[in-house]
XYZ file of C-alpha atoms in Angstrom:
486
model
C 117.938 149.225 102.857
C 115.892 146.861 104.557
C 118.613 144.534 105.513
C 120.213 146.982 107.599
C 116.684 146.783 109.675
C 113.874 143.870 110.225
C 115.517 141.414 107.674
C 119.042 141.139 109.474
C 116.796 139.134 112.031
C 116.805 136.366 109.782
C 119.878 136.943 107.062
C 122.241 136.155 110.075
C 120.375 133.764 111.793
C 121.114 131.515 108.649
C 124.567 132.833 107.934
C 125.356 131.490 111.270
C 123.314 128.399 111.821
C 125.154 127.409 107.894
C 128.485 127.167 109.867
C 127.255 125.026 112.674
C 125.503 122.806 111.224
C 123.409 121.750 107.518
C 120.113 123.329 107.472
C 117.023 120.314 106.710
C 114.294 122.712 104.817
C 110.805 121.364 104.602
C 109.085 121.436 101.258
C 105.748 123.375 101.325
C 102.287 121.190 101.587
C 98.668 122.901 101.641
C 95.078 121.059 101.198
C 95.281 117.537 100.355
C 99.141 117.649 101.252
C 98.740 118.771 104.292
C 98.460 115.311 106.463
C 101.730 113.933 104.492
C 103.378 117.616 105.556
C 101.975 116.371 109.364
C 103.565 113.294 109.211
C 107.304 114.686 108.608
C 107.835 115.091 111.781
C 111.646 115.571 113.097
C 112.862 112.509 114.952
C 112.751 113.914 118.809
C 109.994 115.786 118.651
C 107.498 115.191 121.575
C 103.864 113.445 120.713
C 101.659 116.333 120.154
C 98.355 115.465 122.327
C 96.178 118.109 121.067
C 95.095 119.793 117.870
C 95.613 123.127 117.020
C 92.179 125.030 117.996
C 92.578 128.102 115.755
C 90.720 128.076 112.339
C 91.176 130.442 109.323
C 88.519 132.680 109.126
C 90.239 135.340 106.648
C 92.998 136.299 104.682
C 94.501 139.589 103.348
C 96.603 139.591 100.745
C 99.157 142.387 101.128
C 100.862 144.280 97.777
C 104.782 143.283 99.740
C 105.673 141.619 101.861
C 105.790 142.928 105.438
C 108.860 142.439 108.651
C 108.998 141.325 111.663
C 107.479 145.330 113.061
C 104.982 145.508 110.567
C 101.917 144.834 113.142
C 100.051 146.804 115.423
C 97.099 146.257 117.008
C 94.401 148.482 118.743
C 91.098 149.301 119.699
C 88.832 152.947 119.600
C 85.694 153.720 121.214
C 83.719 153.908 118.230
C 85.095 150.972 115.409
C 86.483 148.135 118.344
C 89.435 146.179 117.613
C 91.244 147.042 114.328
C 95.057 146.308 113.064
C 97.146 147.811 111.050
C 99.485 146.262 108.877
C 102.413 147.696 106.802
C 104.281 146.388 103.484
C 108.197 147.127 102.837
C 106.782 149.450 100.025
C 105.095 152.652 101.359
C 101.900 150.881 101.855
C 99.593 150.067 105.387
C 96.638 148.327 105.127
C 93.737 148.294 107.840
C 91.526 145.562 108.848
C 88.219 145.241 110.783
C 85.031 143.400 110.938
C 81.911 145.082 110.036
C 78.781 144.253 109.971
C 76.925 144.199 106.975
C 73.359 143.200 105.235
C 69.894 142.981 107.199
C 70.943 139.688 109.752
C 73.719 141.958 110.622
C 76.677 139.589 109.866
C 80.538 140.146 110.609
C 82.664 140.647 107.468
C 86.536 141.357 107.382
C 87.300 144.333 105.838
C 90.398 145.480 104.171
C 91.582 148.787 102.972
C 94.328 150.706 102.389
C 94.937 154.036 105.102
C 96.818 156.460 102.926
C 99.347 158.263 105.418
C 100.872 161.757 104.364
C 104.472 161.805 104.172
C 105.199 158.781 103.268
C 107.364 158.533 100.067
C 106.001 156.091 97.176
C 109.477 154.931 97.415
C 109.644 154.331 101.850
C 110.421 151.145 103.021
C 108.763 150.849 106.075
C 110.482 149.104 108.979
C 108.313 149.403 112.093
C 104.740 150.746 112.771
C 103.222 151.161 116.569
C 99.305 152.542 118.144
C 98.613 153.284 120.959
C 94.662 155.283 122.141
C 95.439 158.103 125.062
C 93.101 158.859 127.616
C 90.804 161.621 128.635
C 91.285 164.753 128.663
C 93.118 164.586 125.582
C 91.793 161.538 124.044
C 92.812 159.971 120.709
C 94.577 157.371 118.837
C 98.028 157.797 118.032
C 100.032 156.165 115.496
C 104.132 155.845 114.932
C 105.197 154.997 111.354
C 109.430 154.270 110.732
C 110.379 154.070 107.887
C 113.303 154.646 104.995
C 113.673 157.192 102.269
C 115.941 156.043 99.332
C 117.813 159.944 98.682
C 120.060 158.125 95.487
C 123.694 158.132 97.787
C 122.256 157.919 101.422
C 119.432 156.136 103.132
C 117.216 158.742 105.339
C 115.329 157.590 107.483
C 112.266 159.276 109.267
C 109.776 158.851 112.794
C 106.203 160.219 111.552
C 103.872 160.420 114.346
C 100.202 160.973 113.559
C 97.341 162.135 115.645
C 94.639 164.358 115.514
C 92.627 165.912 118.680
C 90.237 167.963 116.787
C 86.349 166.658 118.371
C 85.017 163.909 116.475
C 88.284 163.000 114.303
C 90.157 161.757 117.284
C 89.700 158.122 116.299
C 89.062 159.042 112.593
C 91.702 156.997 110.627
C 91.426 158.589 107.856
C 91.508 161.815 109.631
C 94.447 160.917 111.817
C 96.676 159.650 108.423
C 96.725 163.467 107.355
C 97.492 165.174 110.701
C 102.185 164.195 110.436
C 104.704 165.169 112.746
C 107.778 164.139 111.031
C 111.393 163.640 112.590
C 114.179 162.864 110.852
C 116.091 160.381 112.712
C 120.183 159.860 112.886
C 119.798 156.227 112.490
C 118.558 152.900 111.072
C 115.223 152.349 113.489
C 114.251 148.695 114.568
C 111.352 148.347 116.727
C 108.784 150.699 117.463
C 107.006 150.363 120.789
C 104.965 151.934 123.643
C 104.428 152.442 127.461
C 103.666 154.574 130.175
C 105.950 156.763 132.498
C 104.828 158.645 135.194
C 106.121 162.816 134.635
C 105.244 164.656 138.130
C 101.530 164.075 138.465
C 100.175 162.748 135.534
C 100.869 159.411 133.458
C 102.285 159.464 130.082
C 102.688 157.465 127.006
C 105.930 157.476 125.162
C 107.315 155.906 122.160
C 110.476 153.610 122.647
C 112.265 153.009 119.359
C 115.475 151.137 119.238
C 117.826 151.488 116.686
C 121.602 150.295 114.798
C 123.370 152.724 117.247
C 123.030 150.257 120.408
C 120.199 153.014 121.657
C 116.981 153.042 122.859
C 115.579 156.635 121.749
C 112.446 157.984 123.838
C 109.790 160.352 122.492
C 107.499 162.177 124.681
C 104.345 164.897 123.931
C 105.172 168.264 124.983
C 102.418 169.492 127.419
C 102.166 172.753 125.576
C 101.886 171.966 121.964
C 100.498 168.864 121.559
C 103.948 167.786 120.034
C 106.305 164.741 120.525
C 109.909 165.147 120.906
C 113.011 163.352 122.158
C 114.044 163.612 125.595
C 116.860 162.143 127.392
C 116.556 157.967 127.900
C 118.117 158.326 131.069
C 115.455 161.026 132.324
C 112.686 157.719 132.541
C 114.940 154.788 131.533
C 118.038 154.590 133.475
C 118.148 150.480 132.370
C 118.194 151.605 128.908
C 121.403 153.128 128.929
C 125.004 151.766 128.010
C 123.716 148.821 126.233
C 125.755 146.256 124.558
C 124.288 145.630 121.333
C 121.860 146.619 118.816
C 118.353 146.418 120.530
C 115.934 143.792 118.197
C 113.078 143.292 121.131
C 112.428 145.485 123.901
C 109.204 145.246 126.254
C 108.683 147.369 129.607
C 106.132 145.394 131.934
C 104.836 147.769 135.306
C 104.554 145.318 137.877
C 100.563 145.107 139.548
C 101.530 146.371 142.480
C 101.845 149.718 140.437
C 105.697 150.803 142.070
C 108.009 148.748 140.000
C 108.384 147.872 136.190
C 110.237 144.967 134.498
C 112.482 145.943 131.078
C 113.516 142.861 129.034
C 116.385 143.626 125.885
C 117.079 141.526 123.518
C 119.844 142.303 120.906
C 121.391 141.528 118.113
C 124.695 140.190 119.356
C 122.847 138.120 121.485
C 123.114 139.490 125.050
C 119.905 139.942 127.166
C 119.506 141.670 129.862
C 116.418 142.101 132.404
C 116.195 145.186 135.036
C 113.951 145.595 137.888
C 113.281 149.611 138.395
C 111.659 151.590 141.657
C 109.012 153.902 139.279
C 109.103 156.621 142.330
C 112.869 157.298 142.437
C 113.510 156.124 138.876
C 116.427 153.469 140.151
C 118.014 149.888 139.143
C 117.245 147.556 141.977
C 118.659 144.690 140.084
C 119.638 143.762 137.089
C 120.655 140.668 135.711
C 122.268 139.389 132.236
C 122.872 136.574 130.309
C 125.008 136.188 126.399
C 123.339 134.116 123.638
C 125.209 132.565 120.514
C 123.450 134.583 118.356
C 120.390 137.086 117.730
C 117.594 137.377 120.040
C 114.594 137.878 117.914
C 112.040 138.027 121.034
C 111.854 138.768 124.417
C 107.984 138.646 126.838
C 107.860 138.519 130.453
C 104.875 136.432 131.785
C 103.398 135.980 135.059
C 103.904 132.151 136.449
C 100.171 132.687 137.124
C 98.002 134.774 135.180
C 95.265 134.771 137.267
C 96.501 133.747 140.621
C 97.973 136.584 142.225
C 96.346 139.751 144.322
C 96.773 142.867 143.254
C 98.758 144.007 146.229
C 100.843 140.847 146.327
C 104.292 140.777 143.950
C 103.640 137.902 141.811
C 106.938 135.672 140.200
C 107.685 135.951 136.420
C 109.500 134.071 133.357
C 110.899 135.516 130.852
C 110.713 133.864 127.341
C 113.676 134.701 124.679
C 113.035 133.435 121.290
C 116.758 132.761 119.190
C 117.350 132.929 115.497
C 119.518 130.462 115.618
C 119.554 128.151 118.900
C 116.612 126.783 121.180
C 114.663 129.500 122.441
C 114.524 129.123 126.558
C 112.306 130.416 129.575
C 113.843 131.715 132.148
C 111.962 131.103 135.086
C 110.766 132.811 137.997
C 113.367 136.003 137.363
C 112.574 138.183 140.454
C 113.852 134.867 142.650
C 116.362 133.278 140.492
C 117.718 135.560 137.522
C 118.727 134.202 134.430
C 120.058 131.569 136.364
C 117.459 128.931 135.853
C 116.517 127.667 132.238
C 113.875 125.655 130.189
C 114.622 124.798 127.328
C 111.509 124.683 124.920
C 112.702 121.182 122.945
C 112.858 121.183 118.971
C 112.138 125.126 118.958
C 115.007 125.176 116.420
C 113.893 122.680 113.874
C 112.133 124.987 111.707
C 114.941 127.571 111.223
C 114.924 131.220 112.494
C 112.549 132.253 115.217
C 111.156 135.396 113.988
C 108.338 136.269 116.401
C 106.586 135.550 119.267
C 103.059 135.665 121.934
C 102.867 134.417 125.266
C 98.780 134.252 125.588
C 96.158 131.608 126.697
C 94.926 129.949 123.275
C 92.950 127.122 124.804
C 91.046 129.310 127.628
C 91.944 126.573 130.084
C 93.411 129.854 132.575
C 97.211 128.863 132.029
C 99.554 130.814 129.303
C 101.068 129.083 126.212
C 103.626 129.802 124.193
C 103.506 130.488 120.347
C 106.623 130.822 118.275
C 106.375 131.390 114.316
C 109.306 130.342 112.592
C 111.110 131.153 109.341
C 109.965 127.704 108.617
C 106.379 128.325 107.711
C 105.593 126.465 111.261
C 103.713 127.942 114.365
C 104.530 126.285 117.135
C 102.348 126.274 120.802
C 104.444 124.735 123.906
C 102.167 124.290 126.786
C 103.882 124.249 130.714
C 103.934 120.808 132.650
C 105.399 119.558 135.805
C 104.044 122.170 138.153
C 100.745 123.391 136.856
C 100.143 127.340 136.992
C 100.778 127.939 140.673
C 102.743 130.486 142.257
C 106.604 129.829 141.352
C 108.096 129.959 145.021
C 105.340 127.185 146.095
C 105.236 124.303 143.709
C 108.976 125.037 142.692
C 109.825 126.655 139.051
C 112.421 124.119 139.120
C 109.714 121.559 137.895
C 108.248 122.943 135.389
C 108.632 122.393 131.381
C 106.800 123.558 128.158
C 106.653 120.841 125.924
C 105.257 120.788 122.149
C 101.019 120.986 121.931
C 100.954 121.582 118.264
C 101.732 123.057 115.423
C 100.387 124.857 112.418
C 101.668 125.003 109.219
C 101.344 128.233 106.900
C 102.176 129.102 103.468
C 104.756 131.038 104.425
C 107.291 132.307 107.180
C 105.697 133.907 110.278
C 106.559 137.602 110.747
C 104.347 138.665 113.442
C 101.649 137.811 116.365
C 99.058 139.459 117.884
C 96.235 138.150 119.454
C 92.949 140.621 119.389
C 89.438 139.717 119.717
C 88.858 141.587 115.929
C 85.804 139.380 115.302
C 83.920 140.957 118.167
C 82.828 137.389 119.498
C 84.150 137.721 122.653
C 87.006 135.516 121.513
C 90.157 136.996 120.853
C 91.379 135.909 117.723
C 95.201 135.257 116.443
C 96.744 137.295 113.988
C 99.464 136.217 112.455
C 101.843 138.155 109.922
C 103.239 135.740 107.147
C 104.964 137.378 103.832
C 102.178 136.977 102.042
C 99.518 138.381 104.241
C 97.960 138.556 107.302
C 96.045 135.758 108.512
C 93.123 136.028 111.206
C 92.197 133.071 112.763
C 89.280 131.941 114.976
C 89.014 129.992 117.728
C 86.920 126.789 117.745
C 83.516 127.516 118.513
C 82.126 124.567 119.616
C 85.043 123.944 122.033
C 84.313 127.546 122.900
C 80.659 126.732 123.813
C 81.762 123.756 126.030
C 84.470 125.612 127.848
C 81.900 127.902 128.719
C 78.805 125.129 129.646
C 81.773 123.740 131.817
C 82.628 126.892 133.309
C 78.878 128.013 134.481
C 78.530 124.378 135.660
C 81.514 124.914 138.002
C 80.311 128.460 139.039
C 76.829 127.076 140.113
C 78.357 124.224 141.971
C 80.983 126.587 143.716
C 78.284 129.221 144.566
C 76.414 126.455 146.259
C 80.151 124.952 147.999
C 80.001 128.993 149.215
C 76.664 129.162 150.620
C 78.025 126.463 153.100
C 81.403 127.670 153.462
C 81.006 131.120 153.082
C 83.559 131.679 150.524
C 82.681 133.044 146.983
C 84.482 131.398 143.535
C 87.538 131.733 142.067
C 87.867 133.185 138.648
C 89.748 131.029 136.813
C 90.497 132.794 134.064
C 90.050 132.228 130.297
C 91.034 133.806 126.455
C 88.375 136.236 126.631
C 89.022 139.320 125.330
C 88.248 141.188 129.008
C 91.154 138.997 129.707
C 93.182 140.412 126.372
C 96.766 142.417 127.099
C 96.941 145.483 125.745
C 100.550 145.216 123.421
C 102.284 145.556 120.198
């Protein structure tokens, strides 16, 4: 059952790329292998300058292996930053750090969250959080997944909350309290965002699925219950689509009266739609056809700390391929999908499965991670026009070429990045098939970022005594700086 969900990501990727062309597989290296594994580097590939400045700090075992929707990430008033993580086989696991013993040290802790309604037999395919605001407060959890009924696969939307005082952010509390929907098709991903419904501001569950629709679920005022309503009622972009969705994300635009929607399906097609929020119209949309599955799709902003809130800032738009290079389309509000980057040797390390654009290096500029079938994570870092507003310096310019990479021992599923350490660093997580990985940023570098940083502040407080003019914040991978995802 779970090819006809996460897995036909990958399963087609390689059917395809096997009539184009013969696939080169690396052979796995760890420890003492692991500099001989560096040096097999694919003729092409540019010098990598820097080193990759994540470190392990843990790693969770899971009982099977997980998918490519099997990671969600969130954070409640009272435990911080926690993710959830879900095998194929019925099973979610939770992980947070804790402090424990007299000096009060951090310690990851795993355990497994036993959600009602969940057959011992489920596959899971998908799993999204999301914490609602006052007045009715609480954390709110989607769960897809696939019942094996002998002759027919069944599969099922459970939503769980629970808004009773004190249990609102109770996990375990929250696992018991089910509404379950039985759903007419295969679900792919599971995902969030808000919509504005008369007055108030709502959250909503998108979930795509094999029938080439993007279904919406919304809580009913009344009873404190989610249902489906019409796609067209807050999504007119969603409608008619072309393919079977694979990644969907819905970006509101700063100055708070437009969104972005990115699509990225299975046949390849992407599309990207600019929408009034007030009148809940198209203003544009634009479209472009891939060779073959588009396993990610993120909007960035050209400058992620550059532009005023009342100002309409320029965006790319990254779409990661199973098969072919993955490419940036940049500056999309100007030029469309009419202007490509190409991120170079993106495709030497098979299928593309997943995806972040975030700052890694807290230098104030976004990079771009890409975890491949391969067992590789790869980080592409923008030249030729710095981080500068798009319609100034020219999008034209710039590039992303290779920083580093990172092997693991297996293929990448899924990214977050979450400060889950509680360091003030936010950390990466990263899904392989065996487990989920958390790793730390360096430190020391950490430490001399920030000597460097307060250095600068003093001498620019001093340039603004004179000049009258106050610093710039420039920005950083702080976790006040942190996006709030799946």
């Amino acid at each position: 059952m779970f090819g006809h969900s996460a897995s036909h990501i990958c399963n087609s990727a390689r059917l395809l790329r096997r009539e184009r062309e013969t696939l080169k597989f690396h052979e796995g290296a760890s420890g003492a292998q692991s500099a001989a594994w560096q040096a097999r580097v694919p003729r092409g590939d540019v010098a990598m300058a820097r080193p990759c400045p994540f470190s392990e700090d843990n790693f969770t075992r899971l009982a099977s292996q997980s998918n490519v929707y099997g990671l969600a990430a969130f954070r409640t008033p009272a435990a911080g930053p926690e993710a959830l993580v879900a095998a194929l086989k019925g099973k979610l696991l939770s992980l947070r750090y804790e402090r424990v013993g007299t000096p009060g040290r951090l310690r990851a802790v795993a355990r497994e969250v036993h959600f009602t309604y969940i057959p011992v037999d489920a596959e899971i395919v998908s799993i999204d959080a999301f914490c609602k605001p006052a007045p009715r407060s609480g954390l709110v959890i989607g769960i897809t997944f696939i019942k094996d009924s002998g002759d027919k696969a069944s599969p099922f939307l459970n939503i769980y909350c629970d808004y009773e005082p004190g249990s609102e952010y109770n996990l375990d509390s929250i696992a018991q309290s089910c509404l379950n929907l039985e759903l007419q098709f295969i679900p792919f991903q599971l995902c969030h965002t808000e919509v504005q419904d008369g007055p108030t501001s709502e959250t909503v569950f998108l979930l795509s699925g094999h029938d080439m629709c993007v279904h919406v679920y919304k809580e009913s005022g009344t009873q404190h219950q989610f249902e489906e309503v019409a796609v067209e009622t807050f999504f007119p972009e969603l409608t008619q689509l072309s393919g079977n969705v694979q990644w969907l994300q819905v970006l509101a635009l700063p100055c708070g009266k437009r969104r972005l929607t990115a699509v990225g399906s299975q046949n390849g097609a992407v599309s990207l739609a600019l929408v009034q929020l007030s009148s809940r119209t198209v203003l544009q949309r634009w479209s472009v056809q891939q060779d073959g599955p588009v396993s990610h799709v993120q909007i960035f902003p050209t400058d992620p700390h550059g532009e005023a809130a009342d100002e309409l800032p320029s965006f790319h738009l990254l779409v990661a391929s199973a098969i072919e290079t993955s490419v940036v389309y940049r500056d999309v509000l100007v030029r469309g999908l009419s202007d490509q980057a190409v991120l170079p040797g993106s495709d030497r390390y098979d299928s593309v499965l997943c995806a972040l654009v975030c700052d890694v290096d807290c230098d104030g500029q976004d990079e771009i991670l890409l975890g491949t079938y391969g067992q590789e994570l790869l980080c592409f870092k923008e030249s030729g026009g710095g981080g500068g507003k798009a319609g100034v310096s020219g999008a034209g310019g710039r590039e992303w070429n290779l920083a580093w990479r990172r092997w693991f021992p297996g293929p990448l599923l899924a990214l977050a990045l979450v400060d889950v350490t509680r360091d003030g660093l936010r950390d990466l997580l990263a899904v392989t098939i065996k487990g989920l990985h958390v790793l730390q940023f360096d430190l020391e570098k950490a430490a001399d970022i920030l000597l460097s940083r307060l250095q600068a502040l003093g001498s620019a407080e001093e340039a603004a005594k004179i000049g009258g003019r106050g610093p710039r914040d420039e920005g950083g991978c702080g976790d006040a700086a942190a996006e709030t995802s799946p």
